[in-house]
Coordinates of C-alpha atoms and ligand atoms in Angstrom, one line a residue:
Chain V
M1 CA 98.4 128.8 107.0
T2 CA 100.8 131.5 105.9
G3 CA 100.2 133.5 102.6
G4 CA 101.2 132.1 99.3
F5 CA 100.6 128.6 100.5
E6 CA 99.0 127.0 97.3
R7 CA 100.9 124.3 95.7
V8 CA 101.2 120.8 97.5
V9 CA 103.1 118.0 95.7
V10 CA 102.3 114.5 96.9
V11 CA 104.8 112.0 96.0
G12 CA 103.1 108.5 95.7
A13 CA 99.5 107.5 94.8
S14 CA 98.8 104.8 97.2
A15 CA 97.5 104.6 100.6
A16 CA 99.5 107.3 102.5
G17 CA 99.6 109.9 99.6
L18 CA 96.1 109.6 98.7
S19 CA 95.2 110.2 102.6
A20 CA 97.5 113.2 103.0
A21 CA 95.6 114.7 99.8
D22 CA 92.2 113.8 101.6
G23 CA 93.3 115.2 104.9
L24 CA 94.3 118.5 103.3
R25 CA 90.9 119.1 101.6
E26 CA 89.3 117.9 104.8
A27 CA 91.0 120.4 106.7
G28 CA 90.1 123.0 104.1
F29 CA 93.1 123.5 101.8
T30 CA 91.9 124.9 98.7
G31 CA 95.1 125.3 96.6
S32 CA 96.4 122.7 94.1
I33 CA 97.3 119.1 95.1
T34 CA 99.4 117.3 92.4
V35 CA 99.9 113.6 93.1
L36 CA 102.5 111.5 91.3
G37 CA 102.1 108.0 91.0
A38 CA 105.1 105.8 89.5
E39 CA 102.7 103.1 88.5
L40 CA 100.2 103.3 85.6
H41 CA 97.4 101.8 87.4
Q42 CA 94.7 103.5 89.1
P43 CA 95.5 103.6 92.7
Y44 CA 94.7 100.2 94.1
D45 CA 94.6 98.3 97.4
R46 CA 97.9 96.3 98.0
P47 CA 97.1 94.0 100.7
T48 CA 94.4 92.1 98.5
M49 CA 97.2 91.2 96.3
S50 CA 98.3 88.5 98.7
K51 CA 95.0 87.2 99.7
A52 CA 92.0 87.3 97.5
L53 CA 93.6 87.9 94.4
L54 CA 96.5 85.5 94.6
V55 CA 93.8 82.8 94.9
A56 CA 91.1 84.0 92.7
E57 CA 90.1 81.6 89.9
E58 CA 89.3 84.4 87.4
D59 CA 91.6 87.0 86.3
P60 CA 92.3 89.1 89.3
Q61 CA 90.6 92.7 89.4
L62 CA 92.6 95.3 91.5
L63 CA 90.3 96.8 94.2
E64 CA 90.5 100.6 93.6
L65 CA 91.5 102.9 96.3
R66 CA 89.4 105.8 95.4
S67 CA 86.6 106.2 92.9
P68 CA 87.2 108.6 90.1
E69 CA 84.6 110.7 91.3
R70 CA 86.0 111.3 94.6
I71 CA 89.5 111.9 92.7
E72 CA 87.7 114.6 91.1
A73 CA 85.5 115.9 93.9
N74 CA 88.8 116.3 95.7
R75 CA 90.4 118.1 93.0
L76 CA 93.6 115.8 92.6
D77 CA 95.8 116.2 89.7
L78 CA 96.6 112.9 89.4
R79 CA 99.7 112.1 87.3
L80 CA 99.9 108.3 86.8
G81 CA 103.2 107.1 85.1
H82 CA 104.9 110.2 86.5
A83 CA 107.5 109.5 89.0
A84 CA 109.3 111.8 91.3
A85 CA 113.2 111.9 89.9
G86 CA 114.6 114.7 92.1
L87 CA 113.5 117.1 94.8
D88 CA 115.3 120.7 94.7
V89 CA 114.8 122.0 98.2
D90 CA 116.3 125.5 97.3
R91 CA 114.1 126.4 94.5
R92 CA 111.5 124.2 95.8
Y93 CA 110.7 122.1 92.5
V94 CA 109.9 118.4 92.4
V95 CA 111.4 117.2 88.9
T96 CA 109.5 114.3 87.4
T97 CA 110.6 111.5 84.9
Y98 CA 108.6 113.5 82.4
G99 CA 111.1 116.4 82.7
E100 CA 108.3 118.4 84.7
A101 CA 109.6 120.6 87.4
L102 CA 106.7 121.0 89.8
P103 CA 107.0 124.1 92.1
W104 CA 105.9 123.5 95.5
D105 CA 104.8 125.0 98.9
A106 CA 104.7 121.8 100.3
V107 CA 105.5 118.2 99.6
V108 CA 104.3 115.0 101.1
I109 CA 106.7 112.0 100.2
A110 CA 104.6 109.0 100.4
C111 CA 106.5 106.8 97.8
G112 CA 106.5 103.7 100.1
S113 CA 108.8 100.9 99.9
R114 CA 109.9 98.0 97.7
P115 CA 110.8 94.6 98.4
R116 CA 114.3 94.0 99.4
E117 CA 116.2 92.5 96.7
M118 CA 118.0 89.3 96.4
R119 CA 119.8 88.2 93.3
S120 CA 120.8 85.0 91.8
L121 CA 124.6 84.5 91.3
A122 CA 123.9 85.6 87.7
G123 CA 122.8 88.9 89.0
E124 CA 119.1 88.3 88.1
V125 CA 116.7 89.9 90.7
L126 CA 114.7 87.1 92.1
P127 CA 110.8 87.6 92.0
A128 CA 108.7 89.2 95.0
L129 CA 105.5 90.5 95.3
R130 CA 104.5 94.2 95.6
T131 CA 102.8 95.1 92.4
P132 CA 100.3 93.9 90.2
E133 CA 102.9 93.0 87.6
D134 CA 104.7 91.0 90.5
L135 CA 101.3 89.1 91.0
R136 CA 100.7 88.4 87.4
V137 CA 104.2 86.6 87.4
L138 CA 103.3 84.8 90.7
R139 CA 100.0 83.4 89.2
E140 CA 101.6 82.4 86.2
A141 CA 104.3 80.7 87.8
A142 CA 102.0 78.9 90.3
A143 CA 100.0 77.6 87.6
R144 CA 103.2 76.7 85.5
Y145 CA 104.9 74.7 88.0
G146 CA 102.9 73.8 90.8
E147 CA 105.8 73.9 93.4
M148 CA 107.5 77.0 94.8
T149 CA 109.9 78.1 97.2
M150 CA 109.4 81.1 99.4
I151 CA 112.5 82.6 100.9
G152 CA 111.5 84.5 104.0
S153 CA 108.9 83.8 106.2
G154 CA 107.5 87.2 107.2
F155 CA 103.8 87.9 107.1
I156 CA 103.6 88.3 103.4
G157 CA 105.5 85.4 103.0
L158 CA 103.3 83.3 105.2
E159 CA 100.2 84.7 103.5
V160 CA 101.6 83.9 100.1
A161 CA 102.2 80.5 101.4
A162 CA 98.9 79.9 102.4
G163 CA 97.2 81.2 99.0
L164 CA 99.7 79.2 96.9
V165 CA 98.5 76.1 99.0
A166 CA 95.1 77.0 98.4
R167 CA 95.9 76.9 94.7
G168 CA 97.2 73.4 95.0
V169 CA 101.0 74.6 95.0
A170 CA 103.5 72.5 96.8
V171 CA 105.3 75.3 98.9
T172 CA 108.5 75.0 100.7
V173 CA 109.6 78.0 103.1
L174 CA 113.2 78.7 103.8
D175 CA 114.1 81.0 106.8
A176 CA 116.9 81.8 108.7
L177 CA 114.9 82.0 111.8
P178 CA 114.1 79.0 113.8
L179 CA 110.4 79.6 113.5
P180 CA 108.5 82.1 111.3
L181 CA 107.9 85.5 112.8
E182 CA 109.1 84.7 116.1
P183 CA 110.5 88.2 117.0
V184 CA 107.1 89.4 116.1
L185 CA 105.0 87.0 117.9
G186 CA 107.2 85.4 120.4
T187 CA 107.9 81.4 120.6
E188 CA 104.6 80.0 121.4
L189 CA 102.4 81.9 118.9
A190 CA 105.1 81.5 116.3
T191 CA 104.9 77.9 116.9
H192 CA 101.3 77.8 116.4
L193 CA 101.4 79.6 113.2
R194 CA 104.1 77.3 111.9
D195 CA 102.2 74.3 113.0
L196 CA 98.9 75.9 111.0
H197 CA 101.1 75.7 107.8
T198 CA 102.7 72.4 108.3
A199 CA 99.2 70.9 109.0
R200 CA 98.4 71.8 105.5
G201 CA 101.4 70.7 103.9
V202 CA 103.8 73.6 103.8
R203 CA 107.5 72.3 104.2
F204 CA 109.6 74.8 106.4
R205 CA 113.5 74.4 106.2
S206 CA 114.3 76.8 109.2
A207 CA 117.3 78.2 110.9
V208 CA 119.2 77.8 108.1
A209 CA 120.2 80.7 105.7
V210 CA 120.3 81.1 101.9
A211 CA 123.8 81.3 100.8
S212 CA 123.4 81.7 96.9
V213 CA 120.9 80.9 94.3
T214 CA 121.7 80.0 90.7
G215 CA 119.6 78.9 87.8
Q216 CA 116.2 80.6 86.2
P217 CA 112.5 80.1 86.3
G218 CA 111.8 76.2 85.8
A219 CA 115.2 75.2 87.4
Y220 CA 116.5 76.9 90.5
E221 CA 119.3 75.5 92.9
V222 CA 119.2 77.3 96.2
R223 CA 122.3 76.6 98.4
L224 CA 121.9 76.7 102.1
T225 CA 124.5 77.6 104.7
D226 CA 124.4 74.2 106.0
G227 CA 126.0 73.1 102.8
S228 CA 122.7 71.3 101.3
V229 CA 121.2 72.5 98.2
H230 CA 117.3 72.7 97.7
R231 CA 116.2 72.3 94.0
T232 CA 113.0 74.0 93.0
P233 CA 111.2 75.3 89.7
F234 CA 110.5 78.9 91.3
V235 CA 111.7 81.0 94.1
L236 CA 109.8 84.0 95.3
T237 CA 111.5 86.2 98.2
G238 CA 109.8 87.9 100.9
I239 CA 112.6 89.0 103.1
G240 CA 111.4 92.4 103.9
A241 CA 110.9 96.0 102.3
E242 CA 113.1 99.2 101.8
P243 CA 112.2 102.7 101.6
A244 CA 111.9 103.8 98.0
V245 CA 114.1 106.7 98.5
D246 CA 116.5 106.5 95.7
W247 CA 115.3 109.7 93.9
L248 CA 116.1 111.8 97.0
A249 CA 119.9 111.1 96.9
G250 CA 121.6 114.5 97.1
S251 CA 118.5 116.4 97.9
G252 CA 119.5 117.1 101.6
I253 CA 116.6 115.1 102.9
E254 CA 117.8 113.2 106.1
V255 CA 117.7 109.4 105.2
T256 CA 118.4 107.0 107.8
G257 CA 116.8 103.5 107.5
G258 CA 113.9 105.8 105.9
I259 CA 113.0 109.3 105.7
V260 CA 113.6 110.7 108.9
T261 CA 110.7 112.9 110.3
D262 CA 109.7 114.1 113.5
A263 CA 106.5 112.8 115.0
A264 CA 104.4 115.4 113.3
G265 CA 105.8 114.2 109.9
R266 CA 108.1 116.8 109.2
T267 CA 111.6 116.0 107.6
N268 CA 114.6 118.1 108.1
V269 CA 113.9 120.3 105.2
P270 CA 110.9 122.7 106.0
G271 CA 108.1 122.2 103.8
V272 CA 108.8 118.6 103.3
W273 CA 106.9 115.8 104.9
A274 CA 106.8 112.2 104.9
A275 CA 104.1 109.3 105.7
G276 CA 103.6 105.8 105.1
D277 CA 106.1 102.9 104.7
V278 CA 108.8 105.3 103.8
A279 CA 108.7 107.5 106.9
A280 CA 110.9 106.7 109.9
F281 CA 109.9 108.6 112.8
H282 CA 109.9 108.5 116.4
H283 CA 106.7 106.9 117.4
P284 CA 105.5 108.1 121.1
L285 CA 104.1 104.9 122.1
L286 CA 106.7 102.6 120.9
G287 CA 109.5 104.8 122.4
Q288 CA 111.8 104.6 119.6
R289 CA 112.3 105.5 115.7
V290 CA 110.7 103.2 113.5
R291 CA 108.8 102.6 110.0
V292 CA 105.6 101.3 110.5
E293 CA 104.8 99.1 107.5
H294 CA 101.1 98.6 107.8
W295 CA 98.1 99.5 105.7
T296 CA 96.2 101.5 108.3
H297 CA 99.1 103.4 109.2
A298 CA 99.7 104.4 106.0
V299 CA 96.0 105.8 105.8
E300 CA 95.9 107.6 109.1
Q301 CA 99.3 109.0 109.2
G302 CA 99.1 110.2 105.5
R303 CA 95.7 111.7 106.6
H304 CA 97.1 113.4 109.9
I305 CA 100.1 114.8 107.8
G306 CA 97.5 116.5 105.4
L307 CA 95.8 117.9 108.2
N308 CA 98.8 119.4 109.8
I309 CA 100.0 121.0 106.6
A310 CA 96.6 122.6 105.9
R311 CA 96.4 123.8 109.5
G312 CA 99.6 124.9 109.9
E313 CA 100.1 122.7 112.8
T314 CA 102.6 120.0 114.2
T315 CA 100.6 117.6 116.1
P316 CA 102.3 114.6 116.7
Y317 CA 101.0 111.5 115.3
Q318 CA 100.6 108.8 117.8
G319 CA 98.0 106.1 116.2
V320 CA 98.5 102.5 117.6
P321 CA 100.2 100.2 114.9
Y322 CA 97.6 98.0 113.7
F323 CA 97.9 95.1 111.0
W324 CA 96.0 92.1 110.1
T325 CA 96.7 89.0 108.1
D326 CA 94.9 86.3 106.5
Q327 CA 95.7 82.7 106.4
Y328 CA 93.9 79.8 105.6
G329 CA 90.7 81.5 106.3
M330 CA 91.7 82.7 109.6
R331 CA 92.2 86.4 110.2
F332 CA 95.0 87.3 112.5
Q333 CA 95.0 90.8 114.0
C334 CA 97.5 93.1 116.0
Y335 CA 97.4 96.4 117.8
G336 CA 100.8 97.5 119.3
R337 CA 103.8 95.9 118.7
R338 CA 105.7 93.0 120.8
R339 CA 109.0 93.8 121.9
A340 CA 111.8 91.5 122.7
G341 CA 111.6 89.7 126.1
D342 CA 107.9 90.5 126.3
R343 CA 105.8 87.9 128.4
S344 CA 102.8 86.8 126.7
L345 CA 99.4 85.8 128.2
V346 CA 96.4 84.0 126.6
V347 CA 93.3 86.1 127.8
E348 CA 90.6 84.7 125.8
G349 CA 90.1 81.5 124.1
S350 CA 93.1 78.9 123.5
L351 CA 95.8 78.4 120.9
D352 CA 94.5 74.9 120.8
A353 CA 90.9 76.0 120.1
G354 CA 92.4 78.1 117.3
E355 CA 90.7 81.3 118.6
F356 CA 92.6 83.3 121.1
L357 CA 93.7 86.8 122.3
V358 CA 97.0 87.2 123.5
L359 CA 98.7 90.1 125.4
F360 CA 102.1 91.1 125.4
G361 CA 104.1 93.2 127.9
H362 CA 106.8 93.3 130.3
A363 CA 108.1 95.2 133.4
G364 CA 104.4 96.7 134.0
E365 CA 104.1 97.9 130.4
F366 CA 101.4 96.8 128.0
H367 CA 102.9 96.5 124.4
A368 CA 100.4 94.6 122.1
A369 CA 97.3 92.5 121.6
F370 CA 97.0 89.9 119.0
A371 CA 94.0 88.0 118.2
C372 CA 92.5 85.3 115.9
G373 CA 88.7 85.9 116.4
H374 CA 87.7 87.4 119.5
V375 CA 87.8 90.7 117.4
R376 CA 85.2 92.4 119.6
S377 CA 87.6 92.6 122.4
L378 CA 90.3 94.1 120.4
R379 CA 88.9 97.5 120.7
D380 CA 89.2 98.2 124.3
Y381 CA 93.0 96.9 124.4
R382 CA 93.5 99.4 121.3
K383 CA 92.0 102.4 123.3
L384 CA 94.2 101.2 126.2
L385 CA 97.3 100.9 124.0
A386 CA 96.5 104.3 122.7
R387 CA 96.7 106.1 126.3
G388 CA 99.7 104.2 127.3
G389 CA 97.7 101.9 129.6
T390 CA 99.8 99.8 131.9
W391 CA 99.9 95.9 132.2
D392 CA 97.8 95.7 135.2
E393 CA 95.1 97.9 133.5
A394 CA 95.2 95.6 130.5
L395 CA 94.7 92.3 132.9
A396 CA 92.0 94.3 134.7
L397 CA 90.3 94.5 131.3
A398 CA 91.1 90.9 130.7
R399 CA 89.4 89.8 133.7
T400 CA 86.2 91.7 133.2
N401 CA 85.8 90.0 129.7
N402 CA 87.0 86.5 131.1
P403 CA 86.4 86.2 134.7
V404 CA 87.7 82.6 135.1
L405 CA 91.2 83.8 133.6
D406 CA 94.2 82.6 135.4
T407 CA 96.8 85.2 135.2
T408 CA 99.3 83.4 137.3
V409 CA 100.7 81.4 134.5
S410 CA 101.9 83.1 131.1
C411 CA 101.6 81.0 128.0
T412 CA 105.4 81.8 127.4
D413 CA 106.1 80.0 131.0
R414 CA 103.8 77.0 129.9
K415 CA 105.7 76.5 126.6
E416 CA 109.1 76.6 128.4
R417 CA 107.7 73.9 130.6
T418 CA 106.6 71.8 127.7
T419 CA 109.8 72.2 126.0
H420 CA 111.6 71.2 129.0
E421 CA 109.6 68.1 129.5
A422 CA 110.1 67.2 125.9
A423 CA 113.8 67.5 126.2
Chain X
M1 CA 67.9 117.9 112.3
S2 CA 69.2 115.0 114.5
D3 CA 72.6 114.3 115.6
N4 CA 72.4 110.7 114.7
L5 CA 74.6 109.4 111.8
S6 CA 73.6 106.8 109.3
V7 CA 76.0 104.4 108.2
S8 CA 76.0 102.5 105.1
L9 CA 77.6 99.8 103.7
D10 CA 78.6 98.9 100.0
G11 CA 78.0 95.2 100.1
T12 CA 79.4 95.1 96.4
R13 CA 82.8 96.5 97.4
C14 CA 83.3 95.0 100.9
K15 CA 85.7 92.2 101.0
S16 CA 85.1 91.4 104.6
Y17 CA 88.4 92.4 105.8
G18 CA 87.0 93.0 109.2
I19 CA 89.1 96.1 109.9
C20 CA 85.9 98.1 110.6
V21 CA 84.9 95.4 113.1
S22 CA 87.9 96.0 115.4
V23 CA 87.3 99.8 115.1
M24 CA 83.4 99.6 116.0
P25 CA 82.4 95.9 117.2
D26 CA 79.0 97.4 117.9
V27 CA 78.3 98.4 114.5
F28 CA 80.1 96.1 112.3
D29 CA 80.2 92.5 112.2
T30 CA 81.8 89.7 109.7
P31 CA 79.7 86.6 110.5
P32 CA 81.3 83.4 109.7
G33 CA 80.5 82.5 105.8
S34 CA 79.2 85.8 105.1
P35 CA 81.2 86.9 101.9
T36 CA 80.6 90.9 103.2
A37 CA 80.6 92.5 106.7
V38 CA 77.1 93.4 108.1
L39 CA 75.7 96.0 110.2
L40 CA 74.5 95.4 113.3
R41 CA 72.9 98.7 113.4
D42 CA 72.9 101.8 110.8
T43 CA 72.8 104.8 112.8
V44 CA 75.5 105.7 115.4
D45 CA 75.4 108.5 118.1
A46 CA 77.1 111.9 117.5
D47 CA 79.9 111.1 120.1
E48 CA 80.8 107.8 117.9
R49 CA 81.4 109.9 115.0
E50 CA 85.2 109.8 115.4
D51 CA 85.6 106.1 115.7
L52 CA 83.0 105.6 112.7
E53 CA 84.9 108.1 110.4
E54 CA 88.3 106.2 111.2
A55 CA 86.5 102.8 110.3
A56 CA 85.2 104.6 106.9
R57 CA 88.8 105.8 106.3
V58 CA 90.6 102.6 106.9
C59 CA 88.4 100.1 105.2
P60 CA 90.7 99.4 102.3
A61 CA 87.6 98.7 100.2
Q62 CA 86.2 102.2 100.8
A63 CA 82.9 100.2 101.5
I64 CA 81.8 102.3 104.3
A65 CA 79.8 105.6 103.9
L66 CA 78.3 107.8 106.8
N67 CA 75.7 110.4 106.2
S68 CA 74.7 113.1 108.7
G69 CA 71.0 113.5 109.8
P70 CA 68.2 111.2 109.8
R71 CA 68.1 108.4 107.4
P72 CA 66.1 108.9 104.4
Ligands
LIG501 C1 101.4 91.8 99.2 C2 101.1 92.8 100.3 C3 100.4 92.6 101.3 C4 100.3 93.3 102.2 N1 99.4 92.9 103.1 C5 99.1 93.6 104.2 C6 98.1 93.3 105.3 O1 97.5 92.5 105.1 N2 98.1 94.3 106.4 C7 98.9 95.3 106.3 O2 98.7 96.1 107.5 N3 99.5 95.7 105.4 C8 100.0 95.1 104.4 N4 100.8 95.4 103.7 C9 101.4 96.6 103.6 C10 100.8 97.8 103.1 O3 100.4 97.4 101.7 C11 101.9 99.1 103.2 O4 102.2 99.3 104.6 C12 101.3 100.3 102.5 O5 100.7 99.9 101.0 C13 101.9 101.3 102.7 O6 101.4 102.5 101.9 P1 102.3 103.4 101.2 O7 101.2 104.4 100.6 O8 103.1 104.2 102.3 O9 103.1 103.2 100.4 P2 103.0 102.2 99.1 O10 101.6 101.5 99.1 O11 104.2 101.2 98.8 O12 102.6 103.1 98.0 C14 103.6 103.9 97.3 C15 103.4 104.3 96.0 O13 104.6 105.3 95.6 C16 104.7 105.1 94.1 N5 106.1 105.7 94.0 C17 107.5 105.2 94.5 N6 108.3 105.9 94.2 C18 107.8 106.9 93.6 C19 108.4 108.3 93.0 N7 109.7 108.4 92.9 N8 107.4 109.1 92.5 C20 106.2 108.8 92.2 N9 105.6 107.7 93.1 C21 106.4 106.8 93.3 C22 104.8 103.4 94.1 O14 104.6 103.1 93.0 C23 103.6 103.1 95.0 O15 102.4 103.1 94.5 C24 100.9 94.5 102.5 C25 102.1 94.8 101.4 C26 102.1 93.9 100.4 C27 103.2 94.1 99.3
LIG502 S1 86.7 96.9 106.4 FE1 85.7 97.5 104.9 S2 85.9 95.7 103.5 FE2 86.7 95.3 105.5 S3 84.7 94.3 106.4 FE3 84.7 96.2 106.9 S4 83.5 97.3 105.3 FE4 84.1 95.2 104.4

């Protein structure tokens, strides 16, 4: 690296930020690393909150992301409760909410995202789940009211619904989509997931949007666009997340649906990089600019950027996006990303059996593998996705794993047929 | 010194997320009913090092450790 490169400031003390710091040290960076964390908690694992911690009988214990020994061994100057308030790109300072002006030779912006807000007519921000404080509110409400309404049926929404059901809470899920997660999963899998929830008592009000919400904890009225009114003691929103970029206003950093970076992680300002939920970058495998809001992505891209900075390199990041979600004791895992219009094919197990591996692709391209169980096969599909393998290659792999596979009928075709028959 | 790497799994940290299994199904497993992942073997070859390092990094519970050289 060029001379005088000694001070790195990392904004955000979570998956992406800490991994960036790890990457810097791994590649031999010996200068100072200051990590700013807006929250007062020791860095903790976020995904556990909507899973084990939501359901836990006892007081939930956050799962720490790094041991104190590891933070010390990496010589991180971890400043909890210090948020970045501004970035001066000319004089190269990060200004904090404590009034510090931290000089930098490089900055890694890893401040993540926050829930997209929905407000009641009185202007109150409706609860969502992102932080341990949110979790406490949610758990208390679950115990107090025993009945809840989830607005939004994304992965977090469905996970929370499943967790609440396990706590004996009666859950209603509202969504403008006809089926939860349909754009991500396609019709058949989305139907399967919805049925898993309804079988356990979750009520869905689908294909109808929320027009307004009035009331307060204990008594809410949710007005829907079909004119009906849904009454519930508690609402929780899970309608997506937005990059936490307010503090960068006027800094000169380009923000369009996230902090815009190149595939290497560089923003438009030299020395400033971004990783994790907050970054919007051109993903070589997805062929478009995306924010990848998944845990392992934050870890791997964060580290990658740390390595790049320390080595003075601009290697593109091209990790295959991966996420998992736990619902009713089942774990769903997905490598890659389904695209609109993809065909889907069950290549192992079956939806009816509750264990399956589904491939997604279109026009000879292989886009994603989604599984419940059959996890051992995922590894090969992941490798295939990583090297941009074709649909035929994916099918060849599928036939090796499952010689009796009938590849002439896709599950989407089957679904359409049954729908038509039913109609 | 051998090129083998030994793997260890901290059962008190592991929350059975199973991410490690999808990275290295030959090394990690999450048997039904088991509260933690288990190791199918506790050494890996040198050419599996990258995968193992990845598994250790992405484990949300930071429950996986690898050590160079022969096991103690
Ligand atoms: C309830 C829940 C469940 C999830 N479950 C899964 C799952 O099962 N699988 C999966 O793949 N993904 C899951 N995710 C998504 C995953 O948690 C995120 O993709 C991941 O945490 C992103 O990491 P990050 O470091 O980019 O951002 P974050 O984890 O959001 O961390 C950013 C940190 O920066 C801090 N910060 C913000 N602004 C500032 C500032 N100005 N100065 C200093 N610090 C700042 C924040 O306080 C925060 O701690 C889940 C998310 C939630 C909320
Ligand atoms: S990824 Fe970590 S927490 Fe999950 S099963 Fe593997 S070792 Fe356990």
